């Protein structure tokens, strides 16, 4: 029962923080640390993020359908966007696989998380203020996508918000706030799905505990 309550609380924390540039993964570590709970571990975090994946698919289902259809029709704009999202996802996937063990242990230190959260907050505030807001999502170049994808890879460290780092980089290259956020959240879909597949083997091996099921129900919120 206590573990179910912990799972519910962390599910609420995940739902409240995932779509803000404040690192939901960091909060999933900081909250148990502050409350003297056991760290549920990376696999639990990923399980909660699968609820986020469902929310993203529901919110962007039409855009993903259009991008998928662009492979067989003449919709060059959506086909190009799909290509950019694939390119942007590659760095995070590679670094995530290479640093999986560090993400489970060394990167989950509260002091490191506090420092990276503060640094990311300052960076997002500064570049959002000083950079122009002129370029739209269809103006993102291959180099832009690669840079945004590289910034997403830093989110392997809890405290570096995935959406915060990608939105900050998109703002640095001049993308408008709205399109920076949309590109960031669409990028999240393949990376969260990939992490879920990788960590899913651990959950299948250990079984789905009740706290995981309580923590990641079908989401009732939108981006």
Tab-separated table of C-alpha atoms in Angstrom:
chain	number	residue	atom	x	y	z
A	1	UNK	CA	0.000	0.000	0.000
A	2	UNK	CA	2.825	2.418	0.883
A	3	UNK	CA	4.599	1.628	-2.386
A	4	UNK	CA	1.342	2.269	-4.264
A	5	UNK	CA	1.088	5.679	-2.591
A	6	UNK	CA	4.689	6.468	-3.553
A	7	UNK	CA	3.932	5.450	-7.137
A	8	UNK	CA	0.828	7.645	-7.228
A	9	UNK	CA	2.691	10.671	-5.834
A	10	UNK	CA	5.532	10.246	-8.319
A	11	UNK	CA	3.024	9.815	-11.144
A	12	UNK	CA	1.489	13.161	-10.202
A	13	UNK	CA	4.980	14.727	-10.065
A	14	UNK	CA	5.714	13.319	-13.523
A	15	UNK	CA	2.447	14.645	-14.938
A	16	UNK	CA	3.001	18.131	-13.509
A	17	UNK	CA	6.630	18.505	-14.608
A	18	UNK	CA	7.013	16.603	-17.885
A	19	UNK	CA	5.738	19.378	-20.127
A	20	UNK	CA	7.621	22.131	-18.329
A	21	UNK	CA	11.359	22.708	-18.949
A	22	UNK	CA	12.237	21.731	-15.364
A	23	UNK	CA	13.425	18.095	-15.743
A	24	UNK	CA	10.759	15.654	-14.630
A	25	UNK	CA	13.485	13.010	-14.155
A	26	UNK	CA	15.206	15.260	-11.626
A	27	UNK	CA	11.977	15.685	-9.686
A	28	UNK	CA	11.456	11.924	-9.668
A	29	UNK	CA	14.785	11.687	-7.829
A	30	UNK	CA	14.561	14.804	-5.662
A	31	UNK	CA	11.065	14.083	-4.281
A	32	UNK	CA	11.958	10.611	-2.890
A	33	UNK	CA	15.249	12.024	-1.583
A	34	UNK	CA	13.500	14.836	0.283
A	35	UNK	CA	10.826	12.488	1.682
A	36	UNK	CA	13.391	9.820	2.661
A	37	UNK	CA	11.884	7.268	0.291
A	38	UNK	CA	13.940	4.690	-1.555
A	39	UNK	CA	15.046	5.790	-5.015
A	40	UNK	CA	12.742	3.809	-7.337
A	41	UNK	CA	15.446	3.711	-10.002
A	42	UNK	CA	15.743	4.495	-13.688
A	43	UNK	CA	13.431	1.685	-14.848
A	44	UNK	CA	10.601	3.144	-12.731
A	45	UNK	CA	11.258	6.601	-14.184
A	46	UNK	CA	11.050	5.199	-17.711
A	47	UNK	CA	7.799	3.409	-16.886
A	48	UNK	CA	6.281	6.721	-15.800
A	49	UNK	CA	7.529	8.322	-18.999
A	50	UNK	CA	5.510	5.779	-20.987
A	51	UNK	CA	2.430	7.582	-19.682
A	52	UNK	CA	3.975	10.743	-21.121
A	53	UNK	CA	4.506	8.944	-24.436
A	54	UNK	CA	0.803	8.148	-24.600
A	55	UNK	CA	-0.042	11.814	-23.957
A	56	UNK	CA	2.282	12.919	-26.761
A	57	UNK	CA	0.822	10.414	-29.205
A	58	UNK	CA	-2.705	11.574	-28.365
A	59	UNK	CA	-1.834	15.258	-28.705
A	60	UNK	CA	0.252	14.974	-31.904
A	61	UNK	CA	-1.526	12.013	-33.537
A	62	UNK	CA	-2.668	14.072	-36.528
A	63	UNK	CA	0.815	15.459	-37.166
A	64	UNK	CA	2.394	11.994	-36.933
A	65	UNK	CA	-0.273	10.635	-39.306
A	66	UNK	CA	0.519	13.402	-41.781
A	67	UNK	CA	4.250	12.708	-41.538
A	68	UNK	CA	3.683	8.996	-42.030
A	69	UNK	CA	1.445	9.633	-45.048
A	70	UNK	CA	4.104	11.933	-46.520
A	71	UNK	CA	6.222	8.856	-47.260
A	72	UNK	CA	3.761	7.833	-49.958
A	73	UNK	CA	2.430	11.184	-51.187
A	74	UNK	CA	3.885	14.511	-52.328
A	75	UNK	CA	3.758	16.273	-48.953
A	76	UNK	CA	7.382	17.415	-48.946
A	77	UNK	CA	7.047	19.659	-45.893
A	78	UNK	CA	5.911	16.866	-43.578
A	79	UNK	CA	8.375	14.402	-45.105
A	80	UNK	CA	11.175	16.861	-44.430
A	81	UNK	CA	9.968	17.376	-40.856
A	82	UNK	CA	9.955	13.606	-40.308
A	83	UNK	CA	13.521	13.392	-41.597
A	84	UNK	CA	14.617	16.206	-39.266
A	85	UNK	CA	13.004	14.484	-36.264
A	86	UNK	CA	14.818	11.240	-37.132
A	87	UNK	CA	18.155	13.075	-37.418
A	88	UNK	CA	17.533	14.914	-34.144
A	89	UNK	CA	16.780	11.636	-32.331
A	90	UNK	CA	20.004	9.858	-33.291
A	91	UNK	CA	22.482	11.601	-30.898
A	92	UNK	CA	20.261	11.031	-27.854
A	93	UNK	CA	19.753	7.372	-28.745
A	94	UNK	CA	23.492	6.731	-29.152
A	95	UNK	CA	24.567	8.551	-25.990
A	96	UNK	CA	21.714	7.022	-24.012
A	97	UNK	CA	22.885	3.521	-24.893
A	98	UNK	CA	26.557	4.338	-24.244
A	99	UNK	CA	25.927	5.944	-20.844
A	100	UNK	CA	23.081	3.730	-19.634
A	101	UNK	CA	24.962	2.487	-16.560
A	102	UNK	CA	26.063	5.978	-15.517
A	103	UNK	CA	22.475	7.192	-15.894
A	104	UNK	CA	21.352	4.481	-13.466
A	105	UNK	CA	23.937	5.349	-10.811
A	106	UNK	CA	26.468	8.211	-10.993
A	107	UNK	CA	24.186	10.764	-12.673
A	108	UNK	CA	21.478	10.457	-9.995
A	109	UNK	CA	23.391	12.383	-7.284
A	110	UNK	CA	21.212	15.169	-5.754
A	111	UNK	CA	24.065	17.727	-5.774
A	112	UNK	CA	24.698	17.180	-9.489
A	113	UNK	CA	20.981	17.433	-10.178
A	114	UNK	CA	20.663	20.720	-8.256
A	115	UNK	CA	23.604	22.244	-10.135
A	116	UNK	CA	22.376	21.212	-13.581
A	117	UNK	CA	18.814	22.375	-12.880
A	118	UNK	CA	20.096	25.825	-11.866
A	119	UNK	CA	22.402	26.039	-14.886
A	120	UNK	CA	19.667	25.026	-17.318
A	121	UNK	CA	17.239	27.532	-15.806
A	122	UNK	CA	19.689	30.396	-16.319
A	123	UNK	CA	20.512	29.281	-19.876
A	124	UNK	CA	16.862	29.032	-20.893
A	125	UNK	CA	16.042	32.440	-19.367
A	126	UNK	CA	19.039	34.147	-21.004
A	127	UNK	CA	18.727	32.798	-24.534
A	128	UNK	CA	14.956	33.221	-24.563
A	129	UNK	CA	15.497	36.925	-23.844
A	130	UNK	CA	18.385	37.692	-26.188
A	131	UNK	CA	17.665	35.597	-29.285
A	132	UNK	CA	15.280	36.720	-32.042
A	133	UNK	CA	11.961	34.891	-32.547
A	134	UNK	CA	11.658	34.785	-36.315
A	135	UNK	CA	12.175	31.269	-37.727
A	136	UNK	CA	9.334	28.750	-38.072
A	137	UNK	CA	9.424	24.976	-37.790
A	138	UNK	CA	9.602	24.541	-41.592
A	139	UNK	CA	12.776	26.667	-41.596
A	140	UNK	CA	14.712	24.282	-39.330
A	141	UNK	CA	17.779	23.023	-41.185
A	142	UNK	CA	19.594	19.699	-40.954
A	143	UNK	CA	22.345	21.355	-38.886
A	144	UNK	CA	19.744	22.891	-36.562
A	145	UNK	CA	18.133	19.472	-36.047
A	146	UNK	CA	21.503	17.892	-35.309
A	147	UNK	CA	22.369	20.608	-32.771
A	148	UNK	CA	18.974	20.271	-31.072
A	149	UNK	CA	19.440	16.501	-31.034
A	150	UNK	CA	22.873	16.827	-29.437
A	151	UNK	CA	21.397	19.039	-26.728
A	152	UNK	CA	18.740	16.393	-26.079
A	153	UNK	CA	21.540	13.900	-25.398
A	154	UNK	CA	22.617	15.942	-22.346
A	155	UNK	CA	19.291	15.032	-20.736
A	156	UNK	CA	20.884	11.686	-19.819
A	157	UNK	CA	21.868	13.670	-16.704
A	158	UNK	CA	18.800	14.216	-14.463
A	159	UNK	CA	18.519	17.940	-13.868
A	160	UNK	CA	19.163	18.701	-17.524
A	161	UNK	CA	15.601	18.994	-18.740
A	162	UNK	CA	15.137	17.271	-22.094
A	163	UNK	CA	12.559	19.815	-23.204
A	164	UNK	CA	14.529	22.637	-21.565
A	165	UNK	CA	17.764	21.797	-23.380
A	166	UNK	CA	16.113	21.287	-26.765
A	167	UNK	CA	13.930	24.390	-26.509
A	168	UNK	CA	16.955	26.432	-25.405
A	169	UNK	CA	18.987	25.237	-28.387
A	170	UNK	CA	16.081	25.873	-30.743
A	171	UNK	CA	15.818	29.400	-29.337
A	172	UNK	CA	19.595	29.872	-29.813
A	173	UNK	CA	19.212	29.123	-33.540
A	174	UNK	CA	16.286	31.543	-33.750
A	175	UNK	CA	13.195	29.306	-33.707
A	176	UNK	CA	10.021	30.874	-32.319
A	177	UNK	CA	8.864	29.764	-28.874
A	178	UNK	CA	5.809	27.880	-30.134
A	179	UNK	CA	7.667	25.981	-32.846
A	180	UNK	CA	10.640	25.320	-30.563
A	181	UNK	CA	8.250	23.688	-28.084
A	182	UNK	CA	6.429	21.705	-30.779
A	183	UNK	CA	9.648	20.400	-32.312
A	184	UNK	CA	10.959	19.518	-28.839
A	185	UNK	CA	7.857	17.547	-27.850
A	186	UNK	CA	7.651	15.722	-31.172
A	187	UNK	CA	11.319	14.798	-30.708
A	188	UNK	CA	10.395	13.331	-27.338
A	189	UNK	CA	8.145	10.688	-28.893
A	190	UNK	CA	10.839	8.452	-30.475
A	191	UNK	CA	13.371	8.970	-27.669
A	192	UNK	CA	10.882	8.072	-24.920
A	193	UNK	CA	9.642	5.115	-26.955
A	194	UNK	CA	13.228	3.927	-27.435
A	195	UNK	CA	14.063	4.281	-23.748
A	196	UNK	CA	10.871	2.409	-22.911
A	197	UNK	CA	11.885	-0.479	-25.177
A	198	UNK	CA	15.389	-0.646	-23.686
A	199	UNK	CA	14.219	-0.523	-20.079
A	200	UNK	CA	11.173	-2.642	-20.810
A	201	UNK	CA	13.312	-5.759	-20.624
A	202	UNK	CA	14.032	-4.977	-16.961
A	203	UNK	CA	10.343	-4.480	-16.202
A	204	UNK	CA	9.398	-7.683	-17.983
A	205	UNK	CA	12.080	-9.555	-16.075
A	206	UNK	CA	11.041	-8.185	-12.675
A	207	UNK	CA	7.327	-7.879	-13.429
A	208	UNK	CA	5.100	-4.805	-13.343
A	209	UNK	CA	4.755	-3.843	-9.704
A	210	UNK	CA	1.624	-2.115	-8.435
A	211	UNK	CA	3.464	1.147	-7.785
A	212	UNK	CA	4.530	1.316	-11.446
A	213	UNK	CA	0.961	0.660	-12.611
A	214	UNK	CA	-0.419	3.291	-10.214
A	215	UNK	CA	2.244	5.820	-11.214
A	216	UNK	CA	1.689	5.676	-14.965
A	217	UNK	CA	-2.028	5.410	-15.762
A	218	UNK	CA	-3.380	6.723	-19.085
A	219	UNK	CA	-2.762	10.496	-18.837
A	220	UNK	CA	-5.625	12.978	-18.773
A	221	UNK	CA	-3.655	16.096	-19.708
A	222	UNK	CA	-2.354	17.616	-22.907
A	223	UNK	CA	0.804	19.373	-23.995
